[in-house]
Short mmCIF file of C-alpha atoms in Angstrom, two decimals:
data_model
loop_
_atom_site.label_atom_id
_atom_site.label_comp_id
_atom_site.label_asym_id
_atom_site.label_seq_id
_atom_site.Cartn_x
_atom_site.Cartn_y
_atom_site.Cartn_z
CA UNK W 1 0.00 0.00 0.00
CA UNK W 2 2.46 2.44 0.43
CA UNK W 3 3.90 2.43 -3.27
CA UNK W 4 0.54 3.64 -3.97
CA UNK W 5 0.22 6.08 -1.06
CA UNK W 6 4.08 7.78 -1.32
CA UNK W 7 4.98 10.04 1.86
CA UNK W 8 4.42 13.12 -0.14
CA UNK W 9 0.71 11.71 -0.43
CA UNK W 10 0.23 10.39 3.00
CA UNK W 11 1.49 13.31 4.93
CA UNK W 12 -0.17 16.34 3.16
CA UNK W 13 -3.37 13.88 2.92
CA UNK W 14 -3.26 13.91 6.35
CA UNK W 15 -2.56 16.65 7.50
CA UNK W 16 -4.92 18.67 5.26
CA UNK W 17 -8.17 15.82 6.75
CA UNK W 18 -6.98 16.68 10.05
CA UNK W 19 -6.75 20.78 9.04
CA UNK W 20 -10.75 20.51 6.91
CA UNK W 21 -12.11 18.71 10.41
CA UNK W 22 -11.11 21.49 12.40
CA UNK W 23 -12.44 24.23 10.62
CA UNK W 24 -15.51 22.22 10.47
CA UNK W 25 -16.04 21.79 14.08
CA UNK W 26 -14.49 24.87 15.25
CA UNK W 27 -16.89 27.75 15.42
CA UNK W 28 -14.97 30.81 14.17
CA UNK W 29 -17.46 33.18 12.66
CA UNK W 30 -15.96 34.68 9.01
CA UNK W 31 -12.83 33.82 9.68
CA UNK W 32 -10.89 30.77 9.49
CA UNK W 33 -10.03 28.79 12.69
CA UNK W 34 -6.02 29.20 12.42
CA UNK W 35 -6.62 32.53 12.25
CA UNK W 36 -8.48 33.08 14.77
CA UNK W 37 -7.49 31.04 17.28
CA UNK W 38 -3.99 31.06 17.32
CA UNK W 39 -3.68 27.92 19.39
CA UNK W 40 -4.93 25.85 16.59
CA UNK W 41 -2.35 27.22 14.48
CA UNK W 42 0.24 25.69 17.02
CA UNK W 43 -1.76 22.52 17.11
CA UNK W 44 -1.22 22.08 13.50
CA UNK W 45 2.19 23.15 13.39
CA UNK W 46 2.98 20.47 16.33
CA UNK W 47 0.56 17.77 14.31
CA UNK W 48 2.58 18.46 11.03
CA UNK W 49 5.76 17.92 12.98
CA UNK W 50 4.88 14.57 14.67
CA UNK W 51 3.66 13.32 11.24
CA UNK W 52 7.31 14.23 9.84
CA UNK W 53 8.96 12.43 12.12
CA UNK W 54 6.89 9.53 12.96
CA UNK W 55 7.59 8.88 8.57
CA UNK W 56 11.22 9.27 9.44
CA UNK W 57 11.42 6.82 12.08
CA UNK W 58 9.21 4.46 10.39
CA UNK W 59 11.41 4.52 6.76
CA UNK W 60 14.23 4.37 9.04
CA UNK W 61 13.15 1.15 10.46
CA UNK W 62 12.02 -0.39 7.66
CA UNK W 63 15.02 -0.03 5.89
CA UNK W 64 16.77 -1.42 9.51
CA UNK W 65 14.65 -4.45 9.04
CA UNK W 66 15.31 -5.16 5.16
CA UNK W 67 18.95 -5.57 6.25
CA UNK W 68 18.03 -7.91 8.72
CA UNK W 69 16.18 -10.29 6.06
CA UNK W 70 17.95 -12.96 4.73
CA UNK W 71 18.79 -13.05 1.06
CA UNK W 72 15.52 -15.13 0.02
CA UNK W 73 13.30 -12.64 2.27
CA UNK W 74 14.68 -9.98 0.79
CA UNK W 75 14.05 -10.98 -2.96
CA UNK W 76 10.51 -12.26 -1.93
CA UNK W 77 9.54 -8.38 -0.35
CA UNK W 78 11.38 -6.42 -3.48
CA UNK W 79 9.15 -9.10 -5.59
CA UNK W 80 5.83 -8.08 -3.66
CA UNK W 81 6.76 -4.63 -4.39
CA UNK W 82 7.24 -4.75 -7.79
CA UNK W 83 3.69 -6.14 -8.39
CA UNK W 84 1.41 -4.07 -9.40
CA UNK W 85 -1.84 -2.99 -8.08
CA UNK W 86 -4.22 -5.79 -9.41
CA UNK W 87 -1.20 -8.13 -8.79
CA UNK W 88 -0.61 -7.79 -5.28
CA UNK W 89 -1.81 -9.94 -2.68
CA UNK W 90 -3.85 -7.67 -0.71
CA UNK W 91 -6.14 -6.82 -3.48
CA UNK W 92 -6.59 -10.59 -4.68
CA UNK W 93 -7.94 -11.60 -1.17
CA UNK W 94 -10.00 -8.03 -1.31
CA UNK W 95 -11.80 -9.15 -4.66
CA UNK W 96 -12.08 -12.86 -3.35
CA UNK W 97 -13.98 -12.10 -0.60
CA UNK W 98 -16.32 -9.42 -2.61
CA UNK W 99 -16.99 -12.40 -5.45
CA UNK W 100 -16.13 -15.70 -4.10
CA UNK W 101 -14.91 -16.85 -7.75
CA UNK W 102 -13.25 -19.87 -8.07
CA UNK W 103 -10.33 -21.00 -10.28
CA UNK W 104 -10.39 -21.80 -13.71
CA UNK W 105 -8.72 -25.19 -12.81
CA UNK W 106 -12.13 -26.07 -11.04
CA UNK W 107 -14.52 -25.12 -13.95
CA UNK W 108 -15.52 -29.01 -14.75
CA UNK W 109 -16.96 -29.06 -11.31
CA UNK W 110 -19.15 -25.90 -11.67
CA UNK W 111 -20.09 -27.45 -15.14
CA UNK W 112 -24.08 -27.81 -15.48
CA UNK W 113 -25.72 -30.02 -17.94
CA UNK W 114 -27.03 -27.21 -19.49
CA UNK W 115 -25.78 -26.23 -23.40
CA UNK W 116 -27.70 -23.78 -25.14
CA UNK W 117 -26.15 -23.43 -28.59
CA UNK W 118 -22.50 -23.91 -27.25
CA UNK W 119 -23.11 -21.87 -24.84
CA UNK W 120 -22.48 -23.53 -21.21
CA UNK W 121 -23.90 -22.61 -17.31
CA UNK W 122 -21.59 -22.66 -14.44
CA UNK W 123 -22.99 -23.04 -10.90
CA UNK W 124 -21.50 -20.36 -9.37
CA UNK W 125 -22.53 -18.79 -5.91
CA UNK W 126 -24.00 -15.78 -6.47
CA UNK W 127 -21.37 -12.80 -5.36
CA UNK W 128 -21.19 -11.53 -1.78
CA UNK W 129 -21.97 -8.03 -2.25
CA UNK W 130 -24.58 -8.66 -4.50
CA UNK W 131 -26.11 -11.14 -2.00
CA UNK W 132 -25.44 -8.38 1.13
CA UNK W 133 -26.16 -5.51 -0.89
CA UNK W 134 -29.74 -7.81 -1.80
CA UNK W 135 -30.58 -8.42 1.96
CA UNK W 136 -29.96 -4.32 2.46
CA UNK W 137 -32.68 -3.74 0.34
CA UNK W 138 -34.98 -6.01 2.07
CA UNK W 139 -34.17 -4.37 5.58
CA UNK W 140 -34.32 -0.90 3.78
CA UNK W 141 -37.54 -1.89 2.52
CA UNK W 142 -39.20 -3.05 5.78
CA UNK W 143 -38.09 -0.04 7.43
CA UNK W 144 -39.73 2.12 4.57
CA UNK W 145 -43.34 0.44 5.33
CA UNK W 146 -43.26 0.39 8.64
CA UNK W 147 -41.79 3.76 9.06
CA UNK W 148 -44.35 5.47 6.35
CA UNK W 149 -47.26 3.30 5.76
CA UNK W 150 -47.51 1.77 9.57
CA UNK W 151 -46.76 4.93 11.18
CA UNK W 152 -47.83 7.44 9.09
CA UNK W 153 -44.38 9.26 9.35
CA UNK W 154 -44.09 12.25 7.27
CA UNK W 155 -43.39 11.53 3.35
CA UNK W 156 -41.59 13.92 1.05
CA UNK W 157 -44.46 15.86 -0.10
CA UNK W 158 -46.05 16.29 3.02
CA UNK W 159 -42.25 17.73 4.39
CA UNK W 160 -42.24 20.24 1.87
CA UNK W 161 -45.71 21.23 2.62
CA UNK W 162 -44.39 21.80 5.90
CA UNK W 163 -41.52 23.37 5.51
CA UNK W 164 -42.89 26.10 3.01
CA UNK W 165 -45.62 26.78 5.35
CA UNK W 166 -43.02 27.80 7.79
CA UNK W 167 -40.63 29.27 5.52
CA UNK W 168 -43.75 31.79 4.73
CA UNK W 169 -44.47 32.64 8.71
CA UNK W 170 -40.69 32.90 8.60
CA UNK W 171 -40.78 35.54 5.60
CA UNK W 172 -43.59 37.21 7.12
CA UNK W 173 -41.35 37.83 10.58
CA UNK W 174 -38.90 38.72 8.32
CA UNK W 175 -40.96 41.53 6.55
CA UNK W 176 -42.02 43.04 9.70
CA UNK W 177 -37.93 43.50 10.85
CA UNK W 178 -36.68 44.28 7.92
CA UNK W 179 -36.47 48.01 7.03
CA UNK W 180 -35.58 48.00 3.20
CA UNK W 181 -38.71 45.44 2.87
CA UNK W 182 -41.10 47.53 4.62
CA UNK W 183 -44.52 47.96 3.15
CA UNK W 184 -47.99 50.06 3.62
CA UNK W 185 -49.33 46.85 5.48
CA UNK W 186 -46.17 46.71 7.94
CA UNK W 187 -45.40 50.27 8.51
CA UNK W 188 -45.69 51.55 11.85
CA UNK W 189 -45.57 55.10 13.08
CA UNK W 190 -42.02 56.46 15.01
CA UNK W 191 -42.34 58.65 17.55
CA UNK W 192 -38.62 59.10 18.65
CA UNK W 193 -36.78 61.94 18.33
CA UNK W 194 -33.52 60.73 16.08
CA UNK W 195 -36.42 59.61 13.68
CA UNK W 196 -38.75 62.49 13.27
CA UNK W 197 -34.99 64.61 12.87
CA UNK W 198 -34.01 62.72 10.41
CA UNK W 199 -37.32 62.78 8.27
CA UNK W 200 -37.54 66.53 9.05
CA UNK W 201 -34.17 66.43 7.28
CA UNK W 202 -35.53 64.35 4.64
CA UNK W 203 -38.79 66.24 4.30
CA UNK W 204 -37.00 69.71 4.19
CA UNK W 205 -34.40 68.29 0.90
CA UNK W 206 -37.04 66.33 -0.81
CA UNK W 207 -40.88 67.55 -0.01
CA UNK W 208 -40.52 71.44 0.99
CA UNK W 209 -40.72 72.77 -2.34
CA UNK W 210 -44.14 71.29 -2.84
CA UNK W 211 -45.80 71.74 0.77
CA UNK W 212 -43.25 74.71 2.11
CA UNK W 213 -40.59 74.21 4.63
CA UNK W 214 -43.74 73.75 7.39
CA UNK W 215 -45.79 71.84 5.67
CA UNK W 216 -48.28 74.52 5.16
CA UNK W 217 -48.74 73.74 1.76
CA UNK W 218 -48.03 75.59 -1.80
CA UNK W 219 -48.48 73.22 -5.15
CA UNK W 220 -48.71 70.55 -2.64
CA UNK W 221 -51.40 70.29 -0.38
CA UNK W 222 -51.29 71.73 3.51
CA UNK W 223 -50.32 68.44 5.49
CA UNK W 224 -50.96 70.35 9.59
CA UNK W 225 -55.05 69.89 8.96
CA UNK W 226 -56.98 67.10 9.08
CA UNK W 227 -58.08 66.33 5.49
CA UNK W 228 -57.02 64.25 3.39
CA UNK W 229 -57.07 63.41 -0.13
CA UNK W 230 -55.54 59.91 -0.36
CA UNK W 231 -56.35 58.87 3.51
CA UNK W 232 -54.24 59.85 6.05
CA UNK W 233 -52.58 57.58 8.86
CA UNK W 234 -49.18 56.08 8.62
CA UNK W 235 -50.01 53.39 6.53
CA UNK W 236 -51.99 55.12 3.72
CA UNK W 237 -49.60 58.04 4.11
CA UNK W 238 -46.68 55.47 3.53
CA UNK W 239 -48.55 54.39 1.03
CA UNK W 240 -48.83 58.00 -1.07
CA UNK W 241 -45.61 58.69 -0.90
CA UNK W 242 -44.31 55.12 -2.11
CA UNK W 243 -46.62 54.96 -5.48
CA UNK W 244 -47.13 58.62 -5.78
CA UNK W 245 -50.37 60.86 -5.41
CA UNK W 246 -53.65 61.37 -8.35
CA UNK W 247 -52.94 60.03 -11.47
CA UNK W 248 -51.40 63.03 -13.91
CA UNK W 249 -51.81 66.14 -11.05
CA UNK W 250 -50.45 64.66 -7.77
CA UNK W 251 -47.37 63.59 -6.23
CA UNK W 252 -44.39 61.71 -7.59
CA UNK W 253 -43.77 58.26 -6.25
CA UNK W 254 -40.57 58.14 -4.30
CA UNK W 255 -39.66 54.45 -4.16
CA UNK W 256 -36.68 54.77 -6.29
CA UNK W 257 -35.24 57.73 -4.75
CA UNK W 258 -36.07 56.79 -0.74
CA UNK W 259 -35.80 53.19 0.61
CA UNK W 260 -38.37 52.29 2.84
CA UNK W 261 -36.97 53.05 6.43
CA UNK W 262 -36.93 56.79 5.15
CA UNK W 263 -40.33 56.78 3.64
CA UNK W 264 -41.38 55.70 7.23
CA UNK W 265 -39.28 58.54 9.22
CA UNK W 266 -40.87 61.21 6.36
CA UNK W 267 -44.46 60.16 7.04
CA UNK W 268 -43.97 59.67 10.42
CA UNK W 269 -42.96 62.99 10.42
CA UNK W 270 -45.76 64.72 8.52
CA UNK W 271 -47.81 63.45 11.39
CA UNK W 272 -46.00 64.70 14.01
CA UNK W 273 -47.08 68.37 12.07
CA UNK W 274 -50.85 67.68 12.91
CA UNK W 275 -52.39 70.77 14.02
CA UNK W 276 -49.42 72.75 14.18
CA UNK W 277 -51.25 75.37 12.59
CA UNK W 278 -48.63 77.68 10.47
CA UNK W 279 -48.62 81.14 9.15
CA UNK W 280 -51.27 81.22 6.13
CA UNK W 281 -51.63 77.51 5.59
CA UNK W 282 -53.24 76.79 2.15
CA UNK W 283 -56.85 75.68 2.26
CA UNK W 284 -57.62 71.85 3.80
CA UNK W 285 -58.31 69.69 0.30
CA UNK W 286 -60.26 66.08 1.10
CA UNK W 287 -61.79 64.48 3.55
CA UNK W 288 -61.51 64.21 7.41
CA UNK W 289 -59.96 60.99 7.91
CA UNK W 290 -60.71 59.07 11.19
CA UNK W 291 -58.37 55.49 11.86
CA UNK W 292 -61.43 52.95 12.28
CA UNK W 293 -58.24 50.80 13.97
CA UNK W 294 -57.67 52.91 16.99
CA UNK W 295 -59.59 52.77 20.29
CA UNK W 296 -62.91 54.38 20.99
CA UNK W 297 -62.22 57.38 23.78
CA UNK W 298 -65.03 58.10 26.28
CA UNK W 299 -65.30 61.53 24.66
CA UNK W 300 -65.91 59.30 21.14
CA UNK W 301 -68.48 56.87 22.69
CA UNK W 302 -70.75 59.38 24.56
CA UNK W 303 -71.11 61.19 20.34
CA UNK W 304 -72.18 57.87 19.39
CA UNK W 305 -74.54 57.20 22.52
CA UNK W 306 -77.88 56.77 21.79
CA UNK W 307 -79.99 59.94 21.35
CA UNK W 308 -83.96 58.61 21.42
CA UNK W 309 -82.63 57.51 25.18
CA UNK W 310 -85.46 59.09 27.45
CA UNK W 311 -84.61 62.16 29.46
CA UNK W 312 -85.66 61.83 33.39
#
């Protein structure tokens, strides 16, 4: 075996099995585990050492133990070694065992009385890893009834039912974390400071020359009252300013110039202007738009009470 497997085989073989196993098992983030960790660098080094000179000592006592042979032991081992591959022993007794063939000397006793036009049947056993490889499929094939058809395990359609069912609630808790995926149905409103600066900042470069630096409005419409054309809120507002106002008179749509988490600090801070009431606003355009979502106040629930109600 080892005029197949030289020592500049066996050692880098090695040692490069031993390196890929570490950096498997080693958790080390985005870098590589002998980087990292400089200890397994020294490992390595020490392992690549050891494997050197365990080859030395070995040739050297091999080559110790040839001298010791006598002269007839010594031209039977150079004769193994000169063989080649199919040749040598090792692999004879390897493919013996696999087909269990038997000489041609002993073909007149594996002779059937069977000729079919010259043609002649041996009785050979049938080969070993045909027979084990046979009884595999057997054992495989229990398993595979009992396991599916007894107890209604889980077959390979019904997994990937399964798993894209999950993969979508996965994608959907996805969506509602992920700012440059944000849409009008998983917007929510931002009421911190660094956020409403920052779409102030946004508003002022990109919206100010349509509904003035206060949102009083001038082309655009005045954004402090509480009409609306296209539905106010943070969602529909989101919406507006993704896809753009009225078709051919109203606003641009922004998605290719904002990303998402911007549109969101913008609207959020056009609602933060509610009712801030600035110097010659331009006159309220649409509708008064009340969020059916949000909780009833008691000041909302005694306009809706019941006015035929009997006075005492």
């Amino acid at each position: 075996m080892k005029k197949f497997f030289p020592v500049y085989v066996r050692v880098p073989l090695i040692f490069f099995i031993v390196f890929a196993l570490m950096e498997y098992f080693i958790d080390s983030g985005d870098k590589p585990a002998f980087v990292k960790y400089p200890m397994v660098s020294l490992f390595l080094f020490v392992f690549l050492f050891i494997l050197i000179a365990i080859e030395i000592t070995l040739s050297a006592v091999n080559r110790v133990m040839f001298q010791l042979l006598s002269p007839e032991e010594k031209a039977q081992k150079e004769l193994e070694e000169s063989l080649s591959f199919k040749e040598s022993t090792w692999f004879k007794n390897l493919m013996h065992k696999l087909t269990k063939t038997e000489p041609i000397e002993k073909e007149a006793d594996l002779l059937m009385d069977h000729d079919y036009d010259g043609i002649k049947e041996l009785d050979n056993n049938l080969p070993p890893w045909w027979v084990y490889l046979f009884y595999i499929c057997i054992i495989f094939g229990v398993i595979y009834v009992v396991r599916y058809d007894v107890l209604g395990a889980d077959d390979q359609e019904m997994e990937l039912k399964k798993e894209m069912a999950q993969a979508k609630i996965d994608v959907e808790e996805y969506m509602k974390t992920a700012p440059d995926l944000m849409d009008e149905k998983t917007v929510v409103l931002l009421t911190d400071a660094p956020s409403l600066d920052e779409g102030k900042t946004i508003f002022t470069t990109n919206c100010a020359a349509c509904h003035r630096a206060d949102a009083g409005g001038q082309i655009g419409p005045n954004l402090t009252d509480d009409k609306w054309i296209l539905g106010g809120g943070i969602k529909n507002l989101f919406h507006t300013i993704t896809n753009g106002g009225r078709d051919g008179k109203g606003m641009i749509a922004w998605k290719g110039t904002l990303k998402p988490k911007e549109i969101q600090k913008v609207a959020s801070y056009i609602l933060s202007l509610q009712g801030s009431n600035p110097k010659d606003p331009k006159e309220a355009e649409g509708e008064v738009w009340v969020d059916d979502s949000a909780p009833k106040t008691d000041a909302a629930a005694a306009t809706t009470k019941d006015t035929t109600e009997v006075k005492k």
